[in-house]
PDB file of C-alpha atoms in Angstrom:
ATOM      1  CA  UNK A  63     121.161  90.565  64.599  1.00 88.00           C
ATOM      2  CA  UNK A  64     120.603  88.509  61.401  1.00 90.00           C
ATOM      3  CA  UNK A  65     122.595  84.776  61.657  1.00 92.00           C
ATOM      4  CA  UNK A  66     122.414  84.763  64.846  1.00 94.00           C
ATOM      5  CA  UNK A  67     123.127  83.021  67.921  1.00 93.00           C
ATOM      6  CA  UNK A  68     125.068  80.607  65.599  1.00 95.00           C
ATOM      7  CA  UNK A  69     127.243  77.781  66.552  1.00 95.00           C
ATOM      8  CA  UNK A  70     130.398  77.171  65.513  1.00 95.00           C
ATOM      9  CA  UNK A  71     132.607  74.255  64.082  1.00 95.00           C
ATOM     10  CA  UNK A  72     133.583  73.982  67.587  1.00 96.00           C
ATOM     11  CA  UNK A  73     130.462  73.601  68.805  1.00 95.00           C
ATOM     12  CA  UNK A  74     130.735  77.133  70.813  1.00 96.00           C
ATOM     13  CA  UNK A  75     127.330  79.271  70.338  1.00 95.00           C
ATOM     14  CA  UNK A  76     128.416  82.781  68.983  1.00 96.00           C
ATOM     15  CA  UNK A  77     125.488  85.632  70.108  1.00 93.00           C
ATOM     16  CA  UNK A  78     126.242  88.803  68.073  1.00 93.00           C
ATOM     17  CA  UNK A  79     123.892  92.243  69.524  1.00 86.00           C
ATOM     18  CA  UNK A  80     123.988  95.524  67.798  1.00 86.00           C
ATOM     19  CA  UNK A  81     126.729  98.037  69.700  1.00 88.00           C
ATOM     20  CA  UNK A  82     124.524 100.550  71.627  1.00 86.00           C
ATOM     21  CA  UNK A  83     126.639 103.927  71.555  1.00 92.00           C
ATOM     22  CA  UNK A  84     126.745 105.212  75.281  1.00 95.00           C
ATOM     23  CA  UNK A  85     128.081 105.591  78.771  1.00 97.00           C
ATOM     24  CA  UNK A  86     127.508 105.364  82.070  1.00 97.00           C
ATOM     25  CA  UNK A  87     125.020 107.064  84.365  1.00 97.00           C
ATOM     26  CA  UNK A  88     126.568 110.172  86.485  1.00 97.00           C
ATOM     27  CA  UNK A  89     125.262 110.691  89.567  1.00 97.00           C
ATOM     28  CA  UNK A  90     123.733 114.181  88.740  1.00 97.00           C
ATOM     29  CA  UNK A  91     120.611 115.714  88.348  1.00 97.00           C
ATOM     30  CA  UNK A  92     119.815 115.640  84.679  1.00 96.00           C
ATOM     31  CA  UNK A  93     121.150 112.150  84.432  1.00 97.00           C
ATOM     32  CA  UNK A  94     118.953 110.747  87.085  1.00 98.00           C
ATOM     33  CA  UNK A  95     115.475 112.800  86.261  1.00 97.00           C
ATOM     34  CA  UNK A  96     116.119 110.947  83.099  1.00 97.00           C
ATOM     35  CA  UNK A  97     116.713 107.494  84.225  1.00 98.00           C
ATOM     36  CA  UNK A  98     113.399 108.176  86.409  1.00 97.00           C
ATOM     37  CA  UNK A  99     111.869 109.147  83.088  1.00 97.00           C
ATOM     38  CA  UNK A 100     112.863 105.848  81.385  1.00 97.00           C
ATOM     39  CA  UNK A 101     111.746 103.336  84.140  1.00 98.00           C
ATOM     40  CA  UNK A 102     108.677 105.393  84.846  1.00 97.00           C
ATOM     41  CA  UNK A 103     107.868 104.850  81.183  1.00 97.00           C
ATOM     42  CA  UNK A 104     108.545 100.857  80.819  1.00 97.00           C
ATOM     43  CA  UNK A 105     106.566 100.326  84.413  1.00 97.00           C
ATOM     44  CA  UNK A 106     104.185 101.767  81.604  1.00 96.00           C
ATOM     45  CA  UNK A 107     104.825  99.858  79.265  1.00 96.00           C
ATOM     46  CA  UNK A 108     105.441  96.360  81.061  1.00 97.00           C
ATOM     47  CA  UNK A 109     101.601  97.076  82.492  1.00 95.00           C
ATOM     48  CA  UNK A 110      99.846  95.997  79.711  1.00 96.00           C
ATOM     49  CA  UNK A 111     102.676  93.578  78.037  1.00 97.00           C
ATOM     50  CA  UNK A 112     100.204  90.707  76.833  1.00 97.00           C
ATOM     51  CA  UNK A 113     102.652  87.902  78.683  1.00 97.00           C
ATOM     52  CA  UNK A 114     102.651  89.209  81.895  1.00 97.00           C
ATOM     53  CA  UNK A 115      99.795  86.588  83.583  1.00 96.00           C
ATOM     54  CA  UNK A 116     102.745  84.291  82.287  1.00 98.00           C
ATOM     55  CA  UNK A 117     105.242  86.356  84.718  1.00 98.00           C
ATOM     56  CA  UNK A 118     103.180  86.776  87.518  1.00 97.00           C
ATOM     57  CA  UNK A 119     102.970  83.163  87.606  1.00 98.00           C
ATOM     58  CA  UNK A 120     106.825  82.676  86.892  1.00 98.00           C
ATOM     59  CA  UNK A 121     107.101  85.330  90.291  1.00 97.00           C
ATOM     60  CA  UNK A 122     104.815  83.308  92.224  1.00 97.00           C
ATOM     61  CA  UNK A 123     106.690  80.162  92.307  1.00 97.00           C
ATOM     62  CA  UNK A 124     109.841  81.672  92.314  1.00 97.00           C
ATOM     63  CA  UNK A 125     109.297  83.070  95.443  1.00 97.00           C
ATOM     64  CA  UNK A 126     107.479  80.519  97.130  1.00 97.00           C
ATOM     65  CA  UNK A 127     111.111  78.318  96.256  1.00 97.00           C
ATOM     66  CA  UNK A 128     113.039  81.498  97.462  1.00 97.00           C
ATOM     67  CA  UNK A 129     110.199  81.725 100.620  1.00 97.00           C
ATOM     68  CA  UNK A 130     111.025  77.920 101.295  1.00 97.00           C
ATOM     69  CA  UNK A 131     114.922  78.362 101.589  1.00 97.00           C
ATOM     70  CA  UNK A 132     114.490  81.529 104.036  1.00 98.00           C
ATOM     71  CA  UNK A 133     112.860  79.487 105.998  1.00 98.00           C
ATOM     72  CA  UNK A 134     115.378  76.807 105.915  1.00 98.00           C
ATOM     73  CA  UNK A 135     117.920  80.039 106.889  1.00 97.00           C
ATOM     74  CA  UNK A 136     115.927  80.849 109.596  1.00 98.00           C
ATOM     75  CA  UNK A 137     115.486  77.650 110.707  1.00 97.00           C
ATOM     76  CA  UNK A 138     119.317  75.921 110.911  1.00 96.00           C
ATOM     77  CA  UNK A 139     117.932  73.015 108.232  1.00 96.00           C
ATOM     78  CA  UNK A 140     120.436  75.373 105.927  1.00 96.00           C
ATOM     79  CA  UNK A 141     123.945  77.086 106.399  1.00 94.00           C
ATOM     80  CA  UNK A 142     125.795  78.476 103.677  1.00 94.00           C
ATOM     81  CA  UNK A 143     127.558  81.363 102.988  1.00 93.00           C
ATOM     82  CA  UNK A 144     131.252  82.328 104.295  1.00 93.00           C
ATOM     83  CA  UNK A 145     128.565  83.996 107.075  1.00 94.00           C
ATOM     84  CA  UNK A 146     126.223  81.749 108.212  1.00 95.00           C
ATOM     85  CA  UNK A 147     124.833  83.095 111.734  1.00 96.00           C
ATOM     86  CA  UNK A 148     124.744  86.302 110.320  1.00 95.00           C
ATOM     87  CA  UNK A 149     122.739  85.644 107.259  1.00 96.00           C
ATOM     88  CA  UNK A 150     120.194  83.405 110.315  1.00 97.00           C
ATOM     89  CA  UNK A 151     119.765  86.078 112.143  1.00 97.00           C
ATOM     90  CA  UNK A 152     118.897  88.266 108.857  1.00 97.00           C
ATOM     91  CA  UNK A 153     116.334  85.268 107.495  1.00 98.00           C
ATOM     92  CA  UNK A 154     114.663  84.940 110.602  1.00 98.00           C
ATOM     93  CA  UNK A 155     114.117  88.989 110.841  1.00 98.00           C
ATOM     94  CA  UNK A 156     109.985  89.533 111.229  1.00 96.00           C
ATOM     95  CA  UNK A 157     110.922  93.122 109.368  1.00 96.00           C
ATOM     96  CA  UNK A 158     112.396  92.016 105.878  1.00 97.00           C
ATOM     97  CA  UNK A 159     109.464  91.096 103.336  1.00 96.00           C
ATOM     98  CA  UNK A 160     110.866  90.176  99.905  1.00 94.00           C
ATOM     99  CA  UNK A 161     106.965  89.290  99.187  1.00 89.00           C
ATOM    100  CA  UNK A 162     104.747  91.325 100.733  1.00 87.00           C
ATOM    101  CA  UNK A 163     100.576  90.830 100.290  1.00 88.00           C
ATOM    102  CA  UNK A 164      97.696  93.874  99.779  1.00 87.00           C
ATOM    103  CA  UNK A 165     100.315  96.102  97.348  1.00 89.00           C
ATOM    104  CA  UNK A 166      99.950  97.078  93.412  1.00 91.00           C
ATOM    105  CA  UNK A 167     102.110  94.538  91.882  1.00 94.00           C
ATOM    106  CA  UNK A 168     103.365  95.277  88.323  1.00 94.00           C
ATOM    107  CA  UNK A 169     106.263  93.493  85.830  1.00 97.00           C
ATOM    108  CA  UNK A 170     109.747  95.223  86.935  1.00 97.00           C
ATOM    109  CA  UNK A 171     112.742  95.213  85.068  1.00 98.00           C
ATOM    110  CA  UNK A 172     113.880  93.474  87.769  1.00 96.00           C
ATOM    111  CA  UNK A 173     117.727  94.567  87.847  1.00 96.00           C
ATOM    112  CA  UNK A 174     118.734  98.124  87.030  1.00 97.00           C
ATOM    113  CA  UNK A 175     121.702  98.225  88.288  1.00 96.00           C
ATOM    114  CA  UNK A 176     124.536 100.858  86.886  1.00 97.00           C
ATOM    115  CA  UNK A 177     126.002  98.371  84.267  1.00 95.00           C
ATOM    116  CA  UNK A 178     122.711  97.857  83.155  1.00 96.00           C
ATOM    117  CA  UNK A 179     121.898 101.973  82.136  1.00 97.00           C
ATOM    118  CA  UNK A 180     123.787 103.241  79.638  1.00 96.00           C
ATOM    119  CA  UNK A 181     123.199 107.127  78.612  1.00 97.00           C
ATOM    120  CA  UNK A 182     123.216 107.735  75.122  1.00 94.00           C
ATOM    121  CA  UNK A 183     124.706 110.764  72.879  1.00 94.00           C
ATOM    122  CA  UNK A 184     121.529 112.235  72.955  1.00 92.00           C
ATOM    123  CA  UNK A 185     121.425 112.295  76.573  1.00 91.00           C
ATOM    124  CA  UNK A 186     118.903 109.623  76.654  1.00 93.00           C
ATOM    125  CA  UNK A 187     118.421 106.443  79.316  1.00 97.00           C
ATOM    126  CA  UNK A 188     119.408 103.058  77.295  1.00 96.00           C
ATOM    127  CA  UNK A 189     117.744  99.879  79.555  1.00 97.00           C
ATOM    128  CA  UNK A 190     119.749  96.643  78.836  1.00 94.00           C
ATOM    129  CA  UNK A 191     119.530  93.308  80.312  1.00 93.00           C
ATOM    130  CA  UNK A 192     115.879  92.070  80.111  1.00 95.00           C
ATOM    131  CA  UNK A 193     115.843  88.663  81.370  1.00 93.00           C
ATOM    132  CA  UNK A 194     114.534  89.083  85.162  1.00 96.00           C
ATOM    133  CA  UNK A 195     111.705  91.381  84.393  1.00 97.00           C
ATOM    134  CA  UNK A 196     110.105  87.038  84.078  1.00 96.00           C
ATOM    135  CA  UNK A 197     110.189  86.114  87.140  1.00 96.00           C
ATOM    136  CA  UNK A 198     109.452  90.204  88.482  1.00 97.00           C
ATOM    137  CA  UNK A 199     105.904  91.033  89.027  1.00 97.00           C
ATOM    138  CA  UNK A 200     106.501  93.127  92.007  1.00 96.00           C
ATOM    139  CA  UNK A 201     105.835  96.127  94.057  1.00 94.00           C
ATOM    140  CA  UNK A 202     107.187  99.316  91.953  1.00 94.00           C
ATOM    141  CA  UNK A 203     108.737 100.555  95.126  1.00 93.00           C
ATOM    142  CA  UNK A 204     110.977  97.416  95.080  1.00 95.00           C
ATOM    143  CA  UNK A 205     112.920  99.345  91.832  1.00 96.00           C
ATOM    144  CA  UNK A 206     113.178 102.258  92.976  1.00 95.00           C
ATOM    145  CA  UNK A 207     114.696 101.868  95.748  1.00 96.00           C
ATOM    146  CA  UNK A 208     117.874  99.661  94.178  1.00 97.00           C
ATOM    147  CA  UNK A 209     117.795 102.107  91.547  1.00 97.00           C
ATOM    148  CA  UNK A 210     118.330 104.739  94.696  1.00 97.00           C
ATOM    149  CA  UNK A 211     120.612 102.576  96.411  1.00 97.00           C
ATOM    150  CA  UNK A 212     123.312 101.569  93.062  1.00 97.00           C
ATOM    151  CA  UNK A 213     122.828 104.427  91.603  1.00 98.00           C
ATOM    152  CA  UNK A 214     122.765 107.449  94.586  1.00 98.00           C
ATOM    153  CA  UNK A 215     123.332 106.192  97.874  1.00 97.00           C
ATOM    154  CA  UNK A 216     126.689 103.633  96.974  1.00 97.00           C
ATOM    155  CA  UNK A 217     127.780 106.780  94.708  1.00 97.00           C
ATOM    156  CA  UNK A 218     127.230 109.680  97.182  1.00 98.00           C
ATOM    157  CA  UNK A 219     128.221 109.626 100.244  1.00 96.00           C
ATOM    158  CA  UNK A 220     126.358 113.039 101.881  1.00 97.00           C
ATOM    159  CA  UNK A 221     123.438 112.534 102.262  1.00 97.00           C
ATOM    160  CA  UNK A 222     122.493 116.394 100.699  1.00 97.00           C
ATOM    161  CA  UNK A 223     123.827 115.851  97.621  1.00 98.00           C
ATOM    162  CA  UNK A 224     121.873 112.726  97.656  1.00 98.00           C
ATOM    163  CA  UNK A 225     118.378 113.996  98.470  1.00 97.00           C
ATOM    164  CA  UNK A 226     118.554 116.043  95.984  1.00 98.00           C
ATOM    165  CA  UNK A 227     119.712 112.616  93.357  1.00 98.00           C
ATOM    166  CA  UNK A 228     116.642 111.019  95.071  1.00 97.00           C
ATOM    167  CA  UNK A 229     113.611 113.834  93.955  1.00 97.00           C
ATOM    168  CA  UNK A 230     115.557 114.089  90.701  1.00 97.00           C
ATOM    169  CA  UNK A 231     114.758 110.328  90.281  1.00 97.00           C
ATOM    170  CA  UNK A 232     111.683 110.422  91.612  1.00 96.00           C
ATOM    171  CA  UNK A 233     110.155 113.981  89.809  1.00 96.00           C
ATOM    172  CA  UNK A 234     112.260 111.803  86.667  1.00 97.00           C
ATOM    173  CA  UNK A 235     109.793 108.819  87.228  1.00 97.00           C
ATOM    174  CA  UNK A 236     106.039 110.694  87.209  1.00 95.00           C
ATOM    175  CA  UNK A 237     107.372 112.707  84.597  1.00 96.00           C
ATOM    176  CA  UNK A 238     107.536 109.326  82.622  1.00 96.00           C
ATOM    177  CA  UNK A 239     103.915 108.002  83.531  1.00 94.00           C
ATOM    178  CA  UNK A 240     105.388 105.369  86.347  1.00 92.00           C
ATOM    179  CA  UNK A 241     102.398 103.997  88.563  1.00 85.00           C
ATOM    180  CA  UNK A 242     100.215 106.858  90.583  1.00 78.00           C
ATOM    181  CA  UNK A 243     100.598 106.025  94.690  1.00 75.00           C
ATOM    182  CA  UNK A 244     104.411 104.895  94.871  1.00 82.00           C
ATOM    183  CA  UNK A 245     104.694 107.105  98.373  1.00 85.00           C
ATOM    184  CA  UNK A 246     105.396 106.782 101.047  1.00 90.00           C
ATOM    185  CA  UNK A 247     106.814 103.615 101.159  1.00 91.00           C
ATOM    186  CA  UNK A 248     106.631 102.434 105.054  1.00 89.00           C
ATOM    187  CA  UNK A 249     109.967 101.336 106.321  1.00 93.00           C
ATOM    188  CA  UNK A 250     111.702 101.802 102.990  1.00 96.00           C
ATOM    189  CA  UNK A 251     115.724 101.034 103.993  1.00 97.00           C
ATOM    190  CA  UNK A 252     113.840  97.596 104.335  1.00 97.00           C
ATOM    191  CA  UNK A 253     112.334  97.872 101.800  1.00 96.00           C
ATOM    192  CA  UNK A 254     116.418  97.385 100.687  1.00 97.00           C
ATOM    193  CA  UNK A 255     117.158  95.184 103.492  1.00 98.00           C
ATOM    194  CA  UNK A 256     114.310  92.799 102.270  1.00 97.00           C
ATOM    195  CA  UNK A 257     116.085  92.742  98.526  1.00 97.00           C
ATOM    196  CA  UNK A 258     119.428  92.295  99.850  1.00 97.00           C
ATOM    197  CA  UNK A 259     118.113  88.673 101.380  1.00 98.00           C
ATOM    198  CA  UNK A 260     116.545  87.611  98.036  1.00 97.00           C
ATOM    199  CA  UNK A 261     119.508  87.946  96.791  1.00 97.00           C
ATOM    200  CA  UNK A 262     121.510  86.016  99.444  1.00 97.00           C
ATOM    201  CA  UNK A 263     118.239  83.015  99.416  1.00 97.00           C
ATOM    202  CA  UNK A 264     119.331  82.761  95.779  1.00 96.00           C
ATOM    203  CA  UNK A 265     122.668  81.915  96.194  1.00 96.00           C
ATOM    204  CA  UNK A 266     121.759  79.977  98.506  1.00 96.00           C
ATOM    205  CA  UNK A 267     119.702  78.208  96.279  1.00 96.00           C
ATOM    206  CA  UNK A 268     122.518  77.709  94.309  1.00 94.00           C
ATOM    207  CA  UNK A 269     124.642  76.576  96.839  1.00 93.00           C
ATOM    208  CA  UNK A 270     122.371  73.554  98.186  1.00 91.00           C
ATOM    209  CA  UNK A 271     123.000  72.619  94.660  1.00 88.00           C
ATOM    210  CA  UNK A 272     126.162  72.681  94.896  1.00 88.00           C
ATOM    211  CA  UNK A 273     127.090  76.126  93.069  1.00 87.00           C
ATOM    212  CA  UNK A 274     129.210  78.199  94.928  1.00 82.00           C
ATOM    213  CA  UNK A 275     128.299  82.547  94.035  1.00 78.00           C
ATOM    214  CA  UNK A 276     132.125  82.391  94.997  1.00 85.00           C
ATOM    215  CA  UNK A 277     132.578  84.773  98.188  1.00 90.00           C
ATOM    216  CA  UNK A 278     132.471  88.640  97.314  1.00 93.00           C
ATOM    217  CA  UNK A 279     128.873  88.015  95.682  1.00 94.00           C
ATOM    218  CA  UNK A 280     127.892  87.203  99.474  1.00 96.00           C
ATOM    219  CA  UNK A 281     130.333  90.022 100.905  1.00 95.00           C
ATOM    220  CA  UNK A 282     128.325  92.620  98.023  1.00 95.00           C
ATOM    221  CA  UNK A 283     124.832  91.731  99.362  1.00 96.00           C
ATOM    222  CA  UNK A 284     126.058  91.573 103.339  1.00 96.00           C
ATOM    223  CA  UNK A 285     127.143  94.746 102.608  1.00 96.00           C
ATOM    224  CA  UNK A 286     124.367  96.163 100.888  1.00 97.00           C
ATOM    225  CA  UNK A 287     121.917  95.658 104.123  1.00 97.00           C
ATOM    226  CA  UNK A 288     124.455  97.437 106.123  1.00 96.00           C
ATOM    227  CA  UNK A 289     124.296 100.279 103.652  1.00 96.00           C
ATOM    228  CA  UNK A 290     120.364 100.409 103.981  1.00 97.00           C
ATOM    229  CA  UNK A 291     120.582 100.201 107.472  1.00 96.00           C
ATOM    230  CA  UNK A 292     123.443 102.927 107.328  1.00 96.00           C
ATOM    231  CA  UNK A 293     121.301 105.395 105.251  1.00 96.00           C
ATOM    232  CA  UNK A 294     117.246 104.640 106.849  1.00 97.00           C
ATOM    233  CA  UNK A 295     117.358 108.030 107.770  1.00 96.00           C
ATOM    234  CA  UNK A 296     117.633 109.999 105.065  1.00 96.00           C
ATOM    235  CA  UNK A 297     114.905 106.734 103.219  1.00 96.00           C
ATOM    236  CA  UNK A 298     112.641 107.739 106.066  1.00 95.00           C
ATOM    237  CA  UNK A 299     112.643 111.846 105.274  1.00 95.00           C
ATOM    238  CA  UNK A 300     112.354 111.541 101.866  1.00 94.00           C
ATOM    239  CA  UNK A 301     109.969 108.645 100.562  1.00 95.00           C
ATOM    240  CA  UNK A 302     108.138 107.607 104.014  1.00 90.00           C
ATOM    241  CA  UNK A 303     107.644 111.708 104.822  1.00 75.00           C
ATOM    242  CA  UNK A 304     109.792 110.868 109.076  1.00 57.00           C
TER     243      UNK A 304
END
């Protein structure tokens, strides 16, 4: 808001942002449909953003850096995290690819976890925290499968209930103007596993520079990779037509 950021007398920086009234998104059809519409509209708008080419260049640099980290992990030149052997196996898995060639790419939000999504009092979805868009020019399916993982698969254990919510999300995304041709997604569980590997490579890059992400962060992404494998059948039926 006006007048911020502001440097305080002791040298600290104060930042003030407008208040956004809302609640956390619920694992319910109406909320998931509203989330899909909001993300579809976002993707449509970002596709014609004037900074798209700069973001794509930044994305390419970041992916190249993470690919180099992955190669070092797979070859044993770099050991990181609480379970280096598990990380080495993931890095060497040829089924995982967080930078697939040949797929259409568009700017994405890049981090639509539950903490970055609110539902306002009128029922509209508000998306927060856009810092990752600057290096997230990627296939739209990356964003969609992450939404499915974080907002549906993690809180909903029953496959039948999860399937209904996934359909609501995808219908909302199409209604919001999301890119055509999103489906089918080949091996959707491996897309999720690839995103987990990318996050682990980010942690390994930080560890190489002396920044420890903490055991909980390493454990979170190893857990997400495991859960993606556990729900692979459901994802295949709904996203790959299996």
